[in-house]
PDB file of C-alpha atoms in Angstrom:
ATOM      1  CA  MET U 360       7.027-190.498  83.915  1.00 76.00           C
ATOM      2  CA  LYS U 361       5.751-192.935  81.913  1.00 84.00           C
ATOM      3  CA  THR U 362       8.057-192.016  79.222  1.00 90.00           C
ATOM      4  CA  PHE U 363      11.063-192.363  81.763  1.00 89.00           C
ATOM      5  CA  GLY U 364       9.874-195.605  82.943  1.00 89.00           C
ATOM      6  CA  ASN U 365      10.201-197.082  78.929  1.00 90.00           C
ATOM      7  CA  VAL U 366      13.293-195.574  78.646  1.00 92.00           C
ATOM      8  CA  ILE U 367      14.833-196.815  81.492  1.00 90.00           C
ATOM      9  CA  TRP U 368      13.226-200.679  80.297  1.00 92.00           C
ATOM     10  CA  VAL U 369      14.824-200.154  77.235  1.00 90.00           C
ATOM     11  CA  VAL U 370      18.064-199.285  77.923  1.00 90.00           C
ATOM     12  CA  PHE U 371      18.795-202.057  80.692  1.00 86.00           C
ATOM     13  CA  GLY U 372      16.804-205.384  78.840  1.00 87.00           C
ATOM     14  CA  GLY U 373      13.529-203.920  77.329  1.00 88.00           C
ATOM     15  CA  MET U 374      15.568-204.288  73.525  1.00 90.00           C
ATOM     16  CA  PHE U 375      16.662-207.375  73.925  1.00 90.00           C
ATOM     17  CA  ILE U 376      13.139-208.783  74.454  1.00 93.00           C
ATOM     18  CA  CYS U 377      11.810-207.277  71.577  1.00 92.00           C
ATOM     19  CA  LEU U 378      14.103-208.603  69.380  1.00 92.00           C
ATOM     20  CA  HIS U 379      13.706-212.135  70.615  1.00 90.00           C
ATOM     21  CA  TYR U 380      10.514-211.807  69.957  1.00 91.00           C
ATOM     22  CA  LEU U 381      10.732-209.843  66.055  1.00 91.00           C
ATOM     23  CA  ILE U 382      12.942-212.543  65.412  1.00 94.00           C
ATOM     24  CA  SER U 383      11.318-215.266  66.878  1.00 90.00           C
ATOM     25  CA  SER U 384       7.794-213.981  64.459  1.00 88.00           C
ATOM     26  CA  ILE U 385       9.506-213.695  61.609  1.00 94.00           C
ATOM     27  CA  LEU U 386      10.712-217.198  61.554  1.00 93.00           C
ATOM     28  CA  LEU U 387       6.874-218.734  62.279  1.00 91.00           C
ATOM     29  CA  CYS U 388       5.854-216.474  59.095  1.00 93.00           C
ATOM     30  CA  LEU U 389       8.580-217.756  57.326  1.00 94.00           C
ATOM     31  CA  THR U 390       6.582-221.559  58.138  1.00 91.00           C
ATOM     32  CA  LEU U 391       3.804-220.013  56.310  1.00 91.00           C
ATOM     33  CA  ILE U 392       1.972-222.209  58.978  1.00 91.00           C
ATOM     34  CA  GLY U 393       3.244-221.014  61.849  1.00 89.00           C
ATOM     35  CA  ILE U 394       1.426-217.210  60.388  1.00 94.00           C
ATOM     36  CA  PRO U 395      -1.192-216.327  63.012  1.00 92.00           C
ATOM     37  CA  PHE U 396       1.568-217.572  65.825  1.00 92.00           C
ATOM     38  CA  GLY U 397       4.494-215.338  64.581  1.00 89.00           C
ATOM     39  CA  ILE U 398       1.034-212.514  64.478  1.00 93.00           C
ATOM     40  CA  GLN U 399       0.897-212.927  68.242  1.00 90.00           C
ATOM     41  CA  THR U 400       4.627-212.555  68.989  1.00 90.00           C
ATOM     42  CA  PHE U 401       5.088-209.480  67.293  1.00 91.00           C
ATOM     43  CA  LYS U 402       2.430-207.928  69.627  1.00 90.00           C
ATOM     44  CA  LEU U 403       4.330-209.176  72.046  1.00 91.00           C
ATOM     45  CA  ALA U 404       7.206-207.311  70.750  1.00 90.00           C
ATOM     46  CA  SER U 405       5.593-204.344  70.359  1.00 89.00           C
ATOM     47  CA  LEU U 406       4.425-204.674  74.362  1.00 91.00           C
ATOM     48  CA  ALA U 407       7.833-205.831  75.583  1.00 90.00           C
ATOM     49  CA  ILE U 408       9.219-202.616  73.528  1.00 91.00           C
ATOM     50  CA  TRP U 409       7.260-200.250  75.357  1.00 91.00           C
ATOM     51  CA  PRO U 410       5.304-201.348  78.880  1.00 91.00           C
ATOM     52  CA  PHE U 411       4.511-198.796  80.435  1.00 91.00           C
ATOM     53  CA  GLY U 412       1.037-197.088  80.118  1.00 89.00           C
ATOM     54  CA  ARG U 413      -0.096-200.216  77.564  1.00 90.00           C
ATOM     55  CA  GLU U 414      -2.510-202.866  78.162  1.00 90.00           C
ATOM     56  CA  ALA U 415      -3.639-206.536  76.760  1.00 88.00           C
ATOM     57  CA  VAL U 416      -6.900-206.318  76.844  1.00 88.00           C
ATOM     58  CA  PRO U 417      -9.416-208.437  75.336  1.00 87.00           C
ATOM     59  CA  LYS U 418     -11.346-207.160  71.734  1.00 82.00           C
ATOM     60  CA  GLU U 419     -14.178-205.985  71.295  1.00 75.00           C
ATOM     61  CA  SER U 420     -15.637-208.221  68.314  1.00 67.00           C
ATOM     62  CA  SER U 421     -12.559-211.328  68.914  1.00 58.00           C
ATOM     63  CA  SER U 422     -14.374-214.804  68.232  1.00 65.00           C
ATOM     64  CA  GLY U 423     -14.230-216.701  71.196  1.00 73.00           C
ATOM     65  CA  CYS U 424     -14.160-220.314  70.566  1.00 84.00           C
ATOM     66  CA  LEU U 425     -11.757-219.483  67.610  1.00 86.00           C
ATOM     67  CA  SER U 426      -8.766-217.815  70.536  1.00 86.00           C
ATOM     68  CA  LEU U 427     -10.002-220.445  72.315  1.00 89.00           C
ATOM     69  CA  GLY U 428      -9.044-223.118  70.342  1.00 88.00           C
ATOM     70  CA  MET U 429      -5.581-221.033  68.945  1.00 90.00           C
ATOM     71  CA  ASN U 430      -4.841-220.235  72.365  1.00 91.00           C
ATOM     72  CA  VAL U 431      -4.670-223.768  73.728  1.00 93.00           C
ATOM     73  CA  ILE U 432      -2.502-224.676  71.461  1.00 93.00           C
ATOM     74  CA  TRP U 433      -0.522-222.007  71.914  1.00 92.00           C
ATOM     75  CA  PHE U 434      -0.146-222.591  75.894  1.00 93.00           C
ATOM     76  CA  PHE U 435       0.956-226.513  74.657  1.00 91.00           C
ATOM     77  CA  ILE U 436       3.917-225.226  72.449  1.00 88.00           C
ATOM     78  CA  GLY U 437       5.885-222.770  73.906  1.00 88.00           C
ATOM     79  CA  GLY U 438       3.407-220.204  75.443  1.00 89.00           C
ATOM     80  CA  ILE U 439       3.414-221.706  79.454  1.00 92.00           C
ATOM     81  CA  TRP U 440       7.409-221.420  79.210  1.00 91.00           C
ATOM     82  CA  LEU U 441       7.120-218.016  77.870  1.00 92.00           C
ATOM     83  CA  ALA U 442       5.178-217.054  80.769  1.00 91.00           C
ATOM     84  CA  ILE U 443       7.442-218.500  83.432  1.00 94.00           C
ATOM     85  CA  HIS U 444       9.908-216.676  81.865  1.00 90.00           C
ATOM     86  CA  HIS U 445       8.595-213.358  82.596  1.00 92.00           C
ATOM     87  CA  LEU U 446       7.466-214.451  85.841  1.00 95.00           C
ATOM     88  CA  LEU U 447      10.932-215.606  87.009  1.00 95.00           C
ATOM     89  CA  TRP U 448      11.671-212.294  86.098  1.00 92.00           C
ATOM     90  CA  ALA U 449       9.187-210.524  87.783  1.00 90.00           C
ATOM     91  CA  LEU U 450       9.828-212.201  90.848  1.00 95.00           C
ATOM     92  CA  PHE U 451      13.595-211.043  90.830  1.00 93.00           C
ATOM     93  CA  PHE U 452      13.019-207.530  90.344  1.00 91.00           C
ATOM     94  CA  ALA U 453      10.137-207.814  93.042  1.00 93.00           C
ATOM     95  CA  LEU U 454      13.273-208.831  95.100  1.00 94.00           C
ATOM     96  CA  THR U 455      14.674-205.795  94.549  1.00 92.00           C
ATOM     97  CA  ILE U 456      11.843-203.547  95.835  1.00 92.00           C
ATOM     98  CA  ILE U 457      13.512-201.368  93.245  1.00 91.00           C
ATOM     99  CA  GLY U 458      12.975-202.972  90.033  1.00 88.00           C
ATOM    100  CA  LEU U 459       8.905-203.524  91.428  1.00 92.00           C
ATOM    101  CA  PRO U 460       7.610-201.562  88.509  1.00 92.00           C
ATOM    102  CA  PHE U 461       9.507-203.579  86.217  1.00 91.00           C
ATOM    103  CA  ALA U 462       8.330-206.710  87.635  1.00 91.00           C
ATOM    104  CA  VAL U 463       4.434-205.280  87.405  1.00 93.00           C
ATOM    105  CA  GLN U 464       5.609-205.044  83.064  1.00 91.00           C
ATOM    106  CA  HIS U 465       6.968-208.722  83.317  1.00 93.00           C
ATOM    107  CA  VAL U 466       3.913-209.755  84.568  1.00 94.00           C
ATOM    108  CA  LYS U 467       1.801-208.250  82.214  1.00 90.00           C
ATOM    109  CA  LEU U 468       4.067-209.625  80.273  1.00 92.00           C
ATOM    110  CA  ALA U 469       2.944-213.222  81.449  1.00 91.00           C
ATOM    111  CA  GLY U 470      -0.365-212.255  80.721  1.00 92.00           C
ATOM    112  CA  LEU U 471      -0.089-211.721  77.105  1.00 91.00           C
ATOM    113  CA  ALA U 472       2.491-214.773  76.474  1.00 91.00           C
ATOM    114  CA  LEU U 473      -0.040-216.707  78.135  1.00 91.00           C
ATOM    115  CA  THR U 474      -2.780-216.240  76.384  1.00 91.00           C
ATOM    116  CA  PRO U 475      -2.832-213.923  73.138  1.00 91.00           C
ATOM    117  CA  PHE U 476      -4.903-214.782  70.397  1.00 90.00           C
ATOM    118  CA  GLY U 477      -8.404-212.247  71.251  1.00 87.00           C
ATOM    119  CA  ARG U 478      -6.130-209.344  72.718  1.00 88.00           C
ATOM    120  CA  GLU U 479      -4.957-206.399  71.482  1.00 89.00           C
ATOM    121  CA  ILE U 480      -2.590-204.122  72.721  1.00 88.00           C
ATOM    122  CA  ARG U 481      -4.129-200.617  73.641  1.00 86.00           C
ATOM    123  CA  ASP U 482      -2.928-197.520  75.710  1.00 86.00           C
ATOM    124  CA  ILE U 483      -4.688-197.686  79.570  1.00 82.00           C
ATOM    125  CA  PRO U 484      -7.431-194.286  79.494  1.00 77.00           C
ATOM    126  CA  LEU U 485      -6.121-191.794  81.521  1.00 66.00           C
ATOM    127  CA  ASN U 486      -9.970-191.804  83.015  1.00 58.00           C
ATOM    128  CA  LYS U 487      -8.851-195.981  84.571  1.00 57.00           C
ATOM    129  CA  LYS U 488      -7.876-194.721  87.789  1.00 50.00           C
ATOM    130  CA  ARG U 489     -10.763-192.218  88.057  1.00 51.00           C
ATOM    131  CA  ALA U 490     -13.431-194.467  86.849  1.00 49.00           C
ATOM    132  CA  GLY U 491     -12.316-196.716  89.495  1.00 50.00           C
ATOM    133  CA  SER U 492     -13.666-194.105  92.113  1.00 48.00           C
ATOM    134  CA  ASP U 493     -16.787-194.264  90.268  1.00 51.00           C
ATOM    135  CA  SER U 494     -17.045-197.886  90.152  1.00 50.00           C
ATOM    136  CA  SER U 495     -16.232-198.347  94.238  1.00 46.00           C
ATOM    137  CA  ARG U 496     -19.157-195.540  94.520  1.00 51.00           C
ATOM    138  CA  ALA U 497     -21.109-197.895  92.490  1.00 47.00           C
ATOM    139  CA  VAL U 498     -21.157-200.973  94.903  1.00 46.00           C
ATOM    140  CA  GLU U 499     -24.831-200.153  95.888  1.00 48.00           C
ATOM    141  CA  PRO U 500     -26.198-199.974  92.017  1.00 50.00           C
ATOM    142  CA  GLU U 501     -24.426-203.043  91.632  1.00 50.00           C
ATOM    143  CA  ARG U 502     -26.407-204.546  94.627  1.00 50.00           C
ATOM    144  CA  GLN U 503     -29.278-203.432  93.673  1.00 49.00           C
ATOM    145  CA  ALA U 504     -28.968-204.377  90.014  1.00 48.00           C
ATOM    146  CA  SER U 505     -28.287-207.866  90.488  1.00 49.00           C
ATOM    147  CA  GLN U 506     -31.849-207.986  92.096  1.00 47.00           C
ATOM    148  CA  ALA U 507     -33.970-207.004  89.416  1.00 44.00           C
ATOM    149  CA  THR U 508     -34.011-208.819  86.277  1.00 44.00           C
ATOM    150  CA  SER U 509     -35.777-207.758  82.396  1.00 43.00           C
ATOM    151  CA  PRO U 510     -36.591-211.413  80.539  1.00 43.00           C
ATOM    152  CA  GLU U 511     -36.271-208.992  77.168  1.00 43.00           C
ATOM    153  CA  TYR U 512     -33.991-206.466  78.173  1.00 43.00           C
ATOM    154  CA  GLY U 513     -31.096-208.074  80.637  1.00 46.00           C
ATOM    155  CA  MET U 514     -30.712-206.089  84.051  1.00 47.00           C
ATOM    156  CA  VAL U 515     -32.254-202.718  85.032  1.00 48.00           C
ATOM    157  CA  ALA U 516     -31.461-200.798  88.018  1.00 47.00           C
ATOM    158  CA  PRO U 517     -34.689-200.058  90.326  1.00 50.00           C
ATOM    159  CA  ALA U 518     -36.573-196.863  90.810  1.00 50.00           C
ATOM    160  CA  PRO U 519     -35.110-194.724  93.199  1.00 53.00           C
ATOM    161  CA  PRO U 520     -37.576-194.530  96.466  1.00 55.00           C
ATOM    162  CA  VAL U 521     -40.318-192.424  96.861  1.00 48.00           C
ATOM    163  CA  PRO U 522     -38.813-189.252  98.548  1.00 48.00           C
ATOM    164  CA  GLN U 523     -41.018-188.161 101.368  1.00 51.00           C
ATOM    165  CA  ALA U 524     -43.612-185.503 101.920  1.00 46.00           C
ATOM    166  CA  ASN U 525     -42.166-181.896 102.622  1.00 47.00           C
ATOM    167  CA  PRO U 526     -42.619-181.613 106.414  1.00 48.00           C
ATOM    168  CA  LEU U 527     -44.883-178.269 106.668  1.00 44.00           C
ATOM    169  CA  PRO U 528     -44.002-175.179 107.456  1.00 45.00           C
ATOM    170  CA  ARG U 529     -43.976-173.967 111.799  1.00 50.00           C
ATOM    171  CA  ALA U 530     -47.041-171.427 112.595  1.00 45.00           C
ATOM    172  CA  ILE U 531     -45.592-168.268 113.192  1.00 45.00           C
ATOM    173  CA  PRO U 532     -48.050-167.106 116.641  1.00 51.00           C
ATOM    174  CA  SER U 533     -49.876-163.612 115.824  1.00 49.00           C
ATOM    175  CA  PRO U 534     -48.071-161.042 116.933  1.00 49.00           C
ATOM    176  CA  ASP U 535     -48.566-159.391 121.187  1.00 53.00           C
ATOM    177  CA  PRO U 536     -50.886-155.915 120.221  1.00 51.00           C
ATOM    178  CA  GLY U 537     -48.183-153.033 119.748  1.00 53.00           C
ATOM    179  CA  GLN U 538     -45.805-154.966 118.825  1.00 52.00           C
ATOM    180  CA  GLN U 539     -43.061-154.274 116.430  1.00 52.00           C
ATOM    181  CA  LEU U 540     -42.774-156.939 113.407  1.00 45.00           C
ATOM    182  CA  PRO U 541     -39.020-157.018 111.694  1.00 48.00           C
ATOM    183  CA  PRO U 542     -40.573-155.753 107.826  1.00 46.00           C
ATOM    184  CA  ALA U 543     -40.203-159.144 106.073  1.00 41.00           C
ATOM    185  CA  MET U 544     -43.542-160.208 107.883  1.00 42.00           C
ATOM    186  CA  VAL U 545     -45.402-157.829 108.007  1.00 42.00           C
ATOM    187  CA  ALA U 546     -48.529-157.927 104.687  1.00 42.00           C
ATOM    188  CA  PRO U 547     -49.615-155.286 103.291  1.00 46.00           C
ATOM    189  CA  ALA U 548     -53.308-155.098 105.409  1.00 43.00           C
ATOM    190  CA  PHE U 549     -56.462-156.171 104.078  1.00 41.00           C
ATOM    191  CA  PHE U 550     -59.538-154.858 106.089  1.00 41.00           C
ATOM    192  CA  GLY U 551     -58.014-152.333 107.699  1.00 44.00           C
ATOM    193  CA  SER U 552     -55.393-154.785 109.829  1.00 45.00           C
ATOM    194  CA  PRO U 553     -52.249-156.001 109.263  1.00 47.00           C
ATOM    195  CA  GLY U 554     -52.050-159.707 108.561  1.00 48.00           C
ATOM    196  CA  VAL U 555     -48.825-161.873 108.798  1.00 49.00           C
ATOM    197  CA  MET U 556     -46.795-163.292 105.636  1.00 51.00           C
ATOM    198  CA  PRO U 557     -46.405-167.104 106.354  1.00 53.00           C
ATOM    199  CA  ALA U 558     -43.370-168.642 105.745  1.00 52.00           C
ATOM    200  CA  PRO U 559     -42.445-169.692 101.834  1.00 53.00           C
ATOM    201  CA  MET U 560     -43.621-173.582 101.424  1.00 54.00           C
ATOM    202  CA  PRO U 561     -40.141-175.356 100.384  1.00 48.00           C
ATOM    203  CA  ARG U 562     -40.328-176.246  96.617  1.00 55.00           C
ATOM    204  CA  PRO U 563     -40.032-179.968  95.749  1.00 50.00           C
ATOM    205  CA  VAL U 564     -37.043-181.402  93.743  1.00 53.00           C
ATOM    206  CA  ALA U 565     -37.889-182.764  90.443  1.00 58.00           C
ATOM    207  CA  ALA U 566     -38.220-186.072  89.108  1.00 75.00           C
ATOM    208  CA  ALA U 567     -35.502-187.297  86.919  1.00 88.00           C
ATOM    209  CA  GLY U 568     -34.803-189.584  84.059  1.00 90.00           C
ATOM    210  CA  ILE U 569     -33.353-191.171  81.142  1.00 93.00           C
ATOM    211  CA  VAL U 570     -35.983-191.994  78.409  1.00 91.00           C
ATOM    212  CA  PHE U 571     -34.330-194.175  75.408  1.00 90.00           C
ATOM    213  CA  LEU U 572     -35.137-193.209  71.859  1.00 91.00           C
ATOM    214  CA  ALA U 573     -33.328-195.816  69.754  1.00 89.00           C
ATOM    215  CA  GLY U 574     -32.149-199.247  70.899  1.00 85.00           C
ATOM    216  CA  GLU U 575     -32.906-202.557  72.524  1.00 84.00           C
ATOM    217  CA  MET U 576     -34.041-200.516  75.207  1.00 85.00           C
ATOM    218  CA  THR U 577     -36.682-197.970  73.218  1.00 89.00           C
ATOM    219  CA  GLY U 578     -39.463-197.075  75.211  1.00 89.00           C
ATOM    220  CA  ASN U 579     -37.899-197.618  78.210  1.00 90.00           C
ATOM    221  CA  THR U 580     -37.739-195.055  80.945  1.00 90.00           C
ATOM    222  CA  LEU U 581     -35.489-195.235  83.602  1.00 88.00           C
ATOM    223  CA  ARG U 582     -35.537-192.264  87.241  1.00 88.00           C
ATOM    224  CA  LEU U 583     -32.281-191.705  88.771  1.00 89.00           C
ATOM    225  CA  ALA U 584     -32.420-190.765  92.188  1.00 88.00           C
ATOM    226  CA  PRO U 585     -29.889-187.742  92.855  1.00 90.00           C
ATOM    227  CA  GLY U 586     -26.328-188.181  92.918  1.00 88.00           C
ATOM    228  CA  GLN U 587     -26.441-192.397  91.855  1.00 89.00           C
ATOM    229  CA  PRO U 588     -24.427-193.241  89.012  1.00 92.00           C
ATOM    230  CA  LEU U 589     -26.000-195.270  86.414  1.00 92.00           C
ATOM    231  CA  ILE U 590     -23.540-197.574  83.957  1.00 93.00           C
ATOM    232  CA  ILE U 591     -24.395-198.634  80.935  1.00 93.00           C
ATOM    233  CA  GLY U 592     -22.566-201.490  79.131  1.00 92.00           C
ATOM    234  CA  ARG U 593     -22.293-205.461  78.513  1.00 90.00           C
ATOM    235  CA  GLU U 594     -20.764-206.687  81.572  1.00 90.00           C
ATOM    236  CA  PRO U 595     -23.539-207.552  84.030  1.00 90.00           C
ATOM    237  CA  LEU U 596     -21.406-206.744  86.918  1.00 90.00           C
ATOM    238  CA  LYS U 597     -20.404-204.018  86.182  1.00 89.00           C
ATOM    239  CA  SER U 598     -23.354-202.273  84.653  1.00 91.00           C
ATOM    240  CA  ASN U 599     -27.071-201.188  85.851  1.00 91.00           C
ATOM    241  CA  VAL U 600     -28.174-201.104  81.896  1.00 91.00           C
ATOM    242  CA  VAL U 601     -27.219-204.643  80.707  1.00 91.00           C
ATOM    243  CA  ILE U 602     -26.844-203.754  76.420  1.00 90.00           C
ATOM    244  CA  SER U 603     -25.907-206.866  74.525  1.00 87.00           C
ATOM    245  CA  HIS U 604     -24.382-205.210  70.953  1.00 89.00           C
ATOM    246  CA  PRO U 605     -21.409-205.627  70.403  1.00 87.00           C
ATOM    247  CA  ALA U 606     -20.914-201.686  69.660  1.00 88.00           C
ATOM    248  CA  ILE U 607     -21.277-201.088  73.676  1.00 91.00           C
ATOM    249  CA  SER U 608     -17.861-201.802  75.557  1.00 90.00           C
ATOM    250  CA  ARG U 609     -18.345-203.365  79.032  1.00 90.00           C
ATOM    251  CA  THR U 610     -18.450-200.243  80.761  1.00 92.00           C
ATOM    252  CA  HIS U 611     -19.837-197.833  77.827  1.00 92.00           C
ATOM    253  CA  LEU U 612     -21.486-194.804  80.341  1.00 91.00           C
ATOM    254  CA  MET U 613     -21.868-193.256  83.117  1.00 93.00           C
ATOM    255  CA  VAL U 614     -24.817-190.277  83.801  1.00 93.00           C
ATOM    256  CA  GLN U 615     -25.891-189.010  87.364  1.00 93.00           C
ATOM    257  CA  PHE U 616     -28.157-186.621  88.244  1.00 91.00           C
ATOM    258  CA  ASN U 617     -27.787-183.833  89.881  1.00 92.00           C
ATOM    259  CA  GLY U 618     -30.833-182.782  92.411  1.00 85.00           C
ATOM    260  CA  ASP U 619     -29.387-178.676  93.285  1.00 87.00           C
ATOM    261  CA  SER U 620     -28.852-177.444  89.516  1.00 88.00           C
ATOM    262  CA  GLY U 621     -31.170-179.867  88.144  1.00 87.00           C
ATOM    263  CA  GLN U 622     -28.313-181.581  85.594  1.00 92.00           C
ATOM    264  CA  PHE U 623     -27.098-184.249  84.632  1.00 92.00           C
ATOM    265  CA  LEU U 624     -23.024-185.980  84.396  1.00 94.00           C
ATOM    266  CA  VAL U 625     -22.655-187.266  81.110  1.00 94.00           C
ATOM    267  CA  ARG U 626     -18.936-189.829  81.583  1.00 94.00           C
ATOM    268  CA  ASP U 627     -17.862-191.964  78.961  1.00 93.00           C
ATOM    269  CA  LEU U 628     -16.030-194.926  81.144  1.00 92.00           C
ATOM    270  CA  GLY U 629     -13.463-195.550  77.830  1.00 89.00           C
ATOM    271  CA  SER U 630     -15.874-196.773  75.350  1.00 90.00           C
ATOM    272  CA  THR U 631     -13.805-198.201  71.997  1.00 89.00           C
ATOM    273  CA  HIS U 632     -16.870-196.885  69.440  1.00 88.00           C
ATOM    274  CA  GLY U 633     -17.295-194.050  71.759  1.00 90.00           C
ATOM    275  CA  VAL U 634     -20.270-191.506  72.844  1.00 92.00           C
ATOM    276  CA  LYS U 635     -22.557-188.507  71.810  1.00 93.00           C
ATOM    277  CA  VAL U 636     -23.588-185.446  73.189  1.00 93.00           C
ATOM    278  CA  ASN U 637     -26.694-183.884  70.712  1.00 93.00           C
ATOM    279  CA  GLY U 638     -24.608-185.111  67.880  1.00 90.00           C
ATOM    280  CA  VAL U 639     -20.896-184.140  69.037  1.00 92.00           C
ATOM    281  CA  ALA U 640     -18.606-186.535  70.056  1.00 90.00           C
ATOM    282  CA  ILE U 641     -17.339-185.966  73.248  1.00 91.00           C
ATOM    283  CA  GLY U 642     -13.802-188.055  73.436  1.00 87.00           C
ATOM    284  CA  GLN U 643     -13.107-191.248  75.644  1.00 87.00           C
ATOM    285  CA  GLY U 644     -12.870-191.070  79.313  1.00 88.00           C
ATOM    286  CA  SER U 645     -14.306-187.192  78.880  1.00 90.00           C
ATOM    287  CA  ASP U 646     -17.446-185.719  81.112  1.00 91.00           C
ATOM    288  CA  ARG U 647     -20.161-182.736  80.281  1.00 93.00           C
ATOM    289  CA  ILE U 648     -22.744-181.613  82.151  1.00 93.00           C
ATOM    290  CA  VAL U 649     -26.408-181.425  80.677  1.00 94.00           C
ATOM    291  CA  PRO U 650     -29.688-180.175  80.766  1.00 93.00           C
ATOM    292  CA  SER U 651     -32.151-181.947  80.503  1.00 90.00           C
ATOM    293  CA  GLY U 652     -33.453-182.326  76.837  1.00 90.00           C
ATOM    294  CA  THR U 653     -30.372-183.564  76.274  1.00 93.00           C
ATOM    295  CA  THR U 654     -29.863-186.436  73.203  1.00 93.00           C
ATOM    296  CA  VAL U 655     -27.065-188.998  74.171  1.00 94.00           C
ATOM    297  CA  GLU U 656     -25.967-191.483  71.915  1.00 92.00           C
ATOM    298  CA  LEU U 657     -23.239-194.626  72.425  1.00 90.00           C
ATOM    299  CA  GLY U 658     -21.910-196.389  69.551  1.00 86.00           C
ATOM    300  CA  PRO U 659     -22.700-195.291  65.741  1.00 86.00           C
ATOM    301  CA  GLY U 660     -26.707-195.129  66.753  1.00 80.00           C
ATOM    302  CA  THR U 661     -26.702-198.053  69.102  1.00 82.00           C
ATOM    303  CA  VAL U 662     -29.168-196.557  71.825  1.00 87.00           C
ATOM    304  CA  ILE U 663     -30.070-193.341  71.978  1.00 88.00           C
ATOM    305  CA  PHE U 664     -31.488-192.041  75.279  1.00 90.00           C
ATOM    306  CA  ARG U 665     -32.500-188.047  76.314  1.00 91.00           C
ATOM    307  CA  THR U 666     -32.692-186.639  79.359  1.00 90.00           C
ATOM    308  CA  ILE U 667     -35.483-185.434  81.046  1.00 88.00           C
ATOM    309  CA  LEU U 668     -36.917-183.499  83.821  1.00 85.00           C
ATOM    310  CA  GLU U 669     -40.614-184.617  85.688  1.00 75.00           C
ATOM    311  CA  GLY U 670     -41.924-182.367  87.552  1.00 61.00           C
TER     312      GLY U 670
END
């Protein structure tokens, strides 16, 4: 679908927008002093020729102060007018209703035209919608995480509540004399009289968690409540465990414990530097169901933890 949208975009004006930015990029680079700005117009040309299915996102390793200063200069020498130009086209397409998809692309271009320094063009991850639904389910863990802070390691999700003890099984009344009991309830005879088998005690649910083996959280153990997702990343508002390392993405990984199966769901949330399970990369946006004792690595050895079961 995005390929069809891009073809229509190119035919009905996208090619001319791209050529406009390409010519501007060449002219700016010929001045030598304008090479940094020429690179940004080339970035705009790249997005303008094929905008559907792509987005402009902040670089993981961008230098904030330098990018901010260059964006201020860009803003005053023409960035504001480029952004207004795209916003006017977005308004025009939005008014036609049928042109709403093209209006969205012009808004995307306006955002990049306003502050291009420190941003890069990439394909939108396939799991973005799925990650959105996961983040909606993770609102409660985020609220809990904002109430508990650690001076050394940042924000850590609170331990899950202690489960209440399982109720004792209801006693089975003694049978009347001569009453025929079902075979499953009749125990072997001891001392010449039949007994009654008590109901089996329910098996307690094992407690689960992760123990950190390398990185900022080395030596720490976090417990996981069944069904509650735990998100690790650099963004405090979206992560339960905050790791302030450039190799860790804003929302890098989610781990969730299944109390019924006793296994763990490990999901890459579109990270830049990837996730490895037992030394094997799982791919951007991929899931893995893993048992206890599995080693998970975030980035190039930046953070390593192992899944555990207790009880």
